[in-house]
Amino acid sequence: MLETINLINKIKTLGLEKDVFEGNFGLEKENVRVDRTGKLALSPHPIGFGNKLQNPFITTDFSESQIEMITPTCSTIKESYNFLENIHHIVSLELEDEYLWPQSAPPLLPNEETIPIARYDSSAKGHQAEEYRMKLAEKYGKKKQLISGIHFNFSFTEHLLQMIHQQLSTGLSFKEFKNEIYLKVSRNFLKYRWLLIYLFGASVSEKCFDSTCDDRSHNNLEYGSSFRNGLCGYRNKTNFHVSHRNVEEYLRDLNKLIKTGEISRVEEYYSPVKLKPHDKKNYLSSLSKDGIAYVEFRILDLNPLHKVGIDLNTLEFFHLFILFTLFINEKETKGIDQNIALKNHNLVASLGRKPQLMLLKNEHEKISMHDWGHNILDKMLDLALQLGIKENKYKEIIRSAKEKIDNPEKTISSVISKGVKEHSYIDYHLNLAEVHLKESKRKKFNLLHHEDLELSTQILLMNALKTGVNFEILDRQENFVLLDDGFKQEYVKQATKTSLDSYSTVLIMENKLVTKKVLNHTGIKVPIGEYYNNINEAKNAYRLFCNQDIVIKPKSTNFGLGITILKNVFSRHLFEKAVEMAFTHDTSILIEEFVDGKEYRFLVIGDDVVGILNRVPANVIGDGYSNITELVIEKNKDPLRGKGYKTPLERIDLGEPEKMFLREQGKDFMYMPKHGERIFLRENSNISTGGDSIDYTDEIPVEYKTVAIKAAKAAGATICGVDMVIPDITKNKIEENYAIIELNFNPAIHIHSFPYKGKNRMPGQKIIKALGF
């Protein structure tokens, strides 16, 4: 029916050129875990990813050692790719002393009995999943099931299909029309799939993982394009030809395979392309009743040369190839002969890089792979040019593909085969795995492609994805996000402003005067001081405080802004300058005693102290020849330091507060410290003003943790930063040995995740749990 219509002209007439390139995209990727020597990792699936049956993003495939990563449905290829890159990033960083094996073909494998089948919970679903995998192991062998790859899920937008359907007099219902569209795509995909195997084949192996294979046919280092797609690769024992002429015949053939016991269920049909229904749990009935929802393409190897196993250009080419399969006229190409399509598939998988390779155009005619490849690529480019979308992008993608057709040594499979020959199969891929992991570690504190968000928000979202909770960014500037696991939703601002805390609680912690009174009423020790809302009255109070160590701070501020600490003997001029600075941040201020001792930030979540940091004020250590300015510049080069709370530590500024503090020490920015001499640039210890964070969670006695939890509860806070000064953590009488100087309603969690010294206390994970996910 579709062959009587010029779809391109109809698309252009309707002005739907841009809509053609839109769609719904999803990616699924499998990676085997290996140890540091390239052997299959026999450790359990990481517990941090939660229940395998419930996490929609990170689960296991066949084996406990084989991680599967799944993106949700995305509206653009780039969005889907970015999501997959983040899942890969999160998984890589979660593994302990292990790598994600970058190759589709397995690593060093133990004997069959030792390879662990994926284990699930005791539910009926978990039991069924294990039972199915045991049957696969018995039928195909465990080793073969470890062959991994990437699946590309795609559908056109409903808007595009409805617009075309409304304009065509096909006599088909919308469901029937959609089925025709996806059936045509699948038929042509099967016919021309050999081109994808040649261009993107990346799996090589020196071993066969199927005892029934001819050992002479598996080694594809010389000419092969894809071991995974080859005779010994990931396929059924028999070459099934399931009809793609219509949905009824497709279902008839699948039903027959199941009834005869050739496959146990639909999932065991290992076709390069599969028609997918709306309800995957009831595959056969849903496909019959509701029609085709999308198409799953299962032909892509993992590309070891890329960290994620695939790159964006490959996905862009793949999408254009799908469009080509829709718009090409099947009458001119005489439809599909599945036997011929399979023979071409096998030829290219095993001999794709062989000079002068000839393929079967039909039963009686052969054609040069080189010529046929150029012909298809020309048609793909012509399609992109006719539709006029991203022309320059597609010109470059097609040019690169043609270069690989003309020069087989530039194909992915050739580059990898050469590397394997030079370094050995295991060493070559293990080295790539190490390189990819190092790349992830360089940005270990970031949610990729979201680096503009506050770091604490990035960390929370990374932990959300890790445990299977999706997110939507509602306001990037405000770091306002929606967390959604399909059952419940939570709105969160800046990682720690959640529904767990009331508005009045926030107001209490925001107001330092009220905070002091609330804590005091509860019997918690706080610094003694005075409150001022008039700048002149505050300045005239110099005589009350000139003989003691004091802190001058705005009533309602955060991140150490406007705070000055004055110790020993200080001048009236310095006192008044500090008062003026505090009033620039608020209409009222506090002047209170300075409590001597180390300052610690307690992060309280619910009934637990999640982490404790000693925040060391901004400082530099002399090298004997650099001045303070030069030392600050050098210290700020640390990749952990940045601006705007997008890195674990903040860069040190050399502004008025630092200038004042140095002046009190008789120094300035040009002072040259001796070798090993530490110079403090501020008295206050906030990380936001360049301080260092030292983890003390395990060193602080439990009695102080109890005080911190009591303080948070006094304000009614579930998530709270408690700033406590403790002169000596070894003293037994804690009631005389501490003072709480502040409660923080928006405590940064990144400082507890990536301290200057110490270990990650996983606060993001604990917030996700506290929210009930």
Coordinates of N, CA and C in Angstrom, one line a residue, residues 113-192:
E113 N 30.6 -24.0 34.9 CA 29.9 -24.1 36.2 C 30.1 -22.9 37.1
T114 N 31.3 -22.2 36.9 CA 31.6 -21.1 37.7 C 30.9 -19.8 37.4
I115 N 30.6 -19.6 36.1 CA 29.9 -18.4 35.6 C 28.6 -18.2 36.3
P116 N 28.4 -17.1 37.1 CA 27.1 -17.0 37.9 C 26.0 -16.5 37.1
I117 N 24.9 -17.2 37.1 CA 23.6 -16.7 36.5 C 23.1 -15.6 37.4
A118 N 22.4 -14.6 36.8 CA 21.9 -13.5 37.6 C 20.9 -14.1 38.7
R119 N 21.1 -13.5 39.9 CA 20.3 -13.9 41.0 C 19.3 -12.8 41.3
Y120 N 18.1 -13.2 41.7 CA 17.0 -12.2 41.9 C 16.4 -12.5 43.3
D121 N 15.4 -11.7 43.7 CA 14.7 -11.9 45.0 C 13.8 -13.1 44.9
S122 N 13.1 -13.4 46.0 CA 12.3 -14.6 46.1 C 10.9 -14.4 45.6
S123 N 10.7 -13.3 44.9 CA 9.3 -13.1 44.3 C 9.1 -14.1 43.1
A124 N 7.9 -14.2 42.7 CA 7.5 -15.0 41.5 C 8.3 -14.5 40.3
K125 N 8.3 -13.2 40.2 CA 9.0 -12.6 39.0 C 10.5 -13.0 39.1
G126 N 11.1 -12.9 40.2 CA 12.5 -13.2 40.4 C 12.8 -14.7 40.1
H127 N 11.9 -15.6 40.5 CA 12.1 -17.0 40.3 C 12.0 -17.3 38.8
Q128 N 11.0 -16.6 38.1 CA 10.9 -16.8 36.7 C 12.1 -16.3 35.9
A129 N 12.6 -15.2 36.3 CA 13.8 -14.7 35.7 C 15.0 -15.6 35.8
E130 N 15.2 -16.2 36.9 CA 16.3 -17.2 37.1 C 16.1 -18.4 36.3
E131 N 14.8 -18.9 36.4 CA 14.5 -20.2 35.6 C 14.7 -20.0 34.1
Y132 N 14.4 -18.9 33.6 CA 14.6 -18.6 32.2 C 16.1 -18.6 31.8
R133 N 16.9 -18.0 32.7 CA 18.3 -17.9 32.4 C 19.0 -19.3 32.5
M134 N 18.5 -20.1 33.4 CA 19.0 -21.5 33.5 C 18.7 -22.3 32.3
K135 N 17.6 -22.1 31.7 CA 17.2 -22.8 30.4 C 18.1 -22.3 29.3
L136 N 18.4 -21.0 29.3 CA 19.3 -20.5 28.2 C 20.7 -21.0 28.4
A137 N 21.1 -21.1 29.7 CA 22.5 -21.7 29.9 C 22.6 -23.1 29.4
E138 N 21.5 -23.9 29.7 CA 21.5 -25.3 29.3 C 21.5 -25.4 27.7
K139 N 20.8 -24.5 27.1 CA 20.6 -24.6 25.6 C 21.8 -24.0 24.9
Y140 N 22.3 -22.8 25.3 CA 23.3 -22.1 24.5 C 24.7 -22.2 25.2
G141 N 24.7 -22.5 26.4 CA 26.0 -22.4 27.2 C 26.1 -21.0 27.8
K142 N 26.7 -20.9 29.0 CA 26.8 -19.7 29.7 C 27.7 -18.7 29.0
K143 N 28.8 -19.2 28.4 CA 29.8 -18.4 27.8 C 29.2 -17.6 26.7
K144 N 28.4 -18.2 25.8 CA 27.8 -17.5 24.7 C 26.9 -16.4 25.1
Q145 N 26.2 -16.6 26.3 CA 25.2 -15.7 26.8 C 25.9 -14.4 27.3
L146 N 27.2 -14.4 27.5 CA 28.0 -13.3 27.9 C 28.3 -12.3 26.8
I147 N 28.1 -12.7 25.6 CA 28.3 -11.8 24.4 C 27.4 -10.6 24.6
S148 N 27.9 -9.4 24.6 CA 27.1 -8.2 24.9 C 27.0 -7.3 23.7
G149 N 26.1 -6.3 23.8 CA 25.9 -5.4 22.7 C 25.0 -4.2 23.1
I150 N 24.6 -3.5 22.1 CA 23.7 -2.3 22.3 C 22.5 -2.5 21.5
H151 N 21.3 -2.2 22.1 CA 20.0 -2.2 21.4 C 19.6 -0.7 21.2
F152 N 19.0 -0.5 20.0 CA 18.6 0.9 19.7 C 17.1 0.8 19.5
N153 N 16.3 1.5 20.4 CA 14.8 1.4 20.3 C 14.3 2.7 19.7
F154 N 13.4 2.6 18.7 CA 13.0 3.8 18.0 C 11.5 3.7 17.6
S155 N 10.9 4.9 17.7 CA 9.5 5.0 17.0 C 9.4 6.5 16.5
F156 N 8.6 6.6 15.5 CA 8.3 7.9 15.0 C 7.3 8.6 16.0
T157 N 7.2 9.9 15.9 CA 6.2 10.6 16.8 C 4.8 10.3 16.3
E158 N 3.9 10.2 17.3 CA 2.5 10.0 16.9 C 2.0 11.2 16.0
H159 N 2.5 12.4 16.3 CA 2.1 13.6 15.5 C 2.4 13.4 14.1
L160 N 3.6 12.9 13.8 CA 4.1 12.7 12.4 C 3.2 11.7 11.7
L161 N 3.0 10.5 12.3 CA 2.3 9.5 11.7 C 0.8 9.8 11.5
Q162 N 0.2 10.5 12.5 CA -1.2 10.9 12.4 C -1.4 11.9 11.2
M163 N -0.4 12.9 11.1 CA -0.5 13.9 10.0 C -0.4 13.2 8.7
I164 N 0.5 12.3 8.5 CA 0.6 11.5 7.2 C -0.6 10.7 7.0
H165 N -1.1 10.0 8.0 CA -2.3 9.1 7.8 C -3.5 9.9 7.4
Q166 N -3.7 11.1 8.0 CA -4.8 11.9 7.7 C -4.9 12.3 6.3
Q167 N -3.7 12.5 5.7 CA -3.5 13.0 4.3 C -3.5 12.0 3.2
L168 N -3.4 10.7 3.6 CA -3.3 9.6 2.7 C -4.6 8.9 2.6
S169 N -5.0 8.5 1.4 CA -6.2 7.7 1.2 C -5.9 6.3 1.1
T170 N -5.4 5.7 2.2 CA -5.0 4.3 2.1 C -6.0 3.3 2.4
G171 N -7.1 3.7 3.1 CA -8.2 2.8 3.5 C -7.8 2.0 4.7
L172 N -6.6 2.4 5.3 CA -6.2 1.7 6.5 C -6.5 2.5 7.8
S173 N -6.8 1.7 8.9 CA -7.0 2.4 10.1 C -5.6 2.9 10.6
F174 N -5.6 3.8 11.6 CA -4.4 4.3 12.1 C -3.4 3.2 12.6
K175 N -4.0 2.3 13.3 CA -3.2 1.2 13.8 C -2.6 0.4 12.6
E176 N -3.4 0.1 11.6 CA -2.9 -0.6 10.4 C -1.8 0.1 9.7
F177 N -2.0 1.5 9.6 CA -1.1 2.3 8.9 C 0.3 2.3 9.7
K178 N 0.2 2.4 11.0 CA 1.5 2.4 11.8 C 2.2 1.1 11.6
N179 N 1.4 0.0 11.6 CA 2.0 -1.3 11.4 C 2.7 -1.4 10.1
E180 N 2.1 -0.9 9.1 CA 2.7 -0.9 7.7 C 4.0 -0.1 7.7
I181 N 4.1 1.0 8.4 CA 5.3 1.8 8.5 C 6.4 1.1 9.1
Y182 N 6.2 0.5 10.3 CA 7.2 -0.2 11.0 C 7.6 -1.6 10.4
L183 N 6.6 -2.2 9.7 CA 7.0 -3.4 9.0 C 7.9 -3.2 7.8
K184 N 7.6 -2.1 7.1 CA 8.5 -1.7 6.0 C 9.9 -1.4 6.5
V185 N 10.0 -0.6 7.5 CA 11.3 -0.3 8.1 C 12.0 -1.6 8.5
S186 N 11.3 -2.5 9.1 CA 12.0 -3.8 9.6 C 12.4 -4.6 8.4
R187 N 11.6 -4.7 7.3 CA 12.0 -5.5 6.1 C 13.2 -4.9 5.5
N188 N 13.2 -3.6 5.3 CA 14.4 -3.0 4.6 C 15.6 -3.0 5.5
F189 N 15.4 -2.9 6.8 CA 16.5 -3.0 7.8 C 17.2 -4.4 7.6
L190 N 16.4 -5.4 7.6 CA 17.0 -6.8 7.4 C 17.7 -6.9 6.1
K191 N 17.2 -6.3 5.1 CA 17.9 -6.4 3.8 C 19.2 -5.7 3.7
Y192 N 19.3 -4.5 4.3 CA 20.5 -3.7 4.2 C 21.4 -3.7 5.4

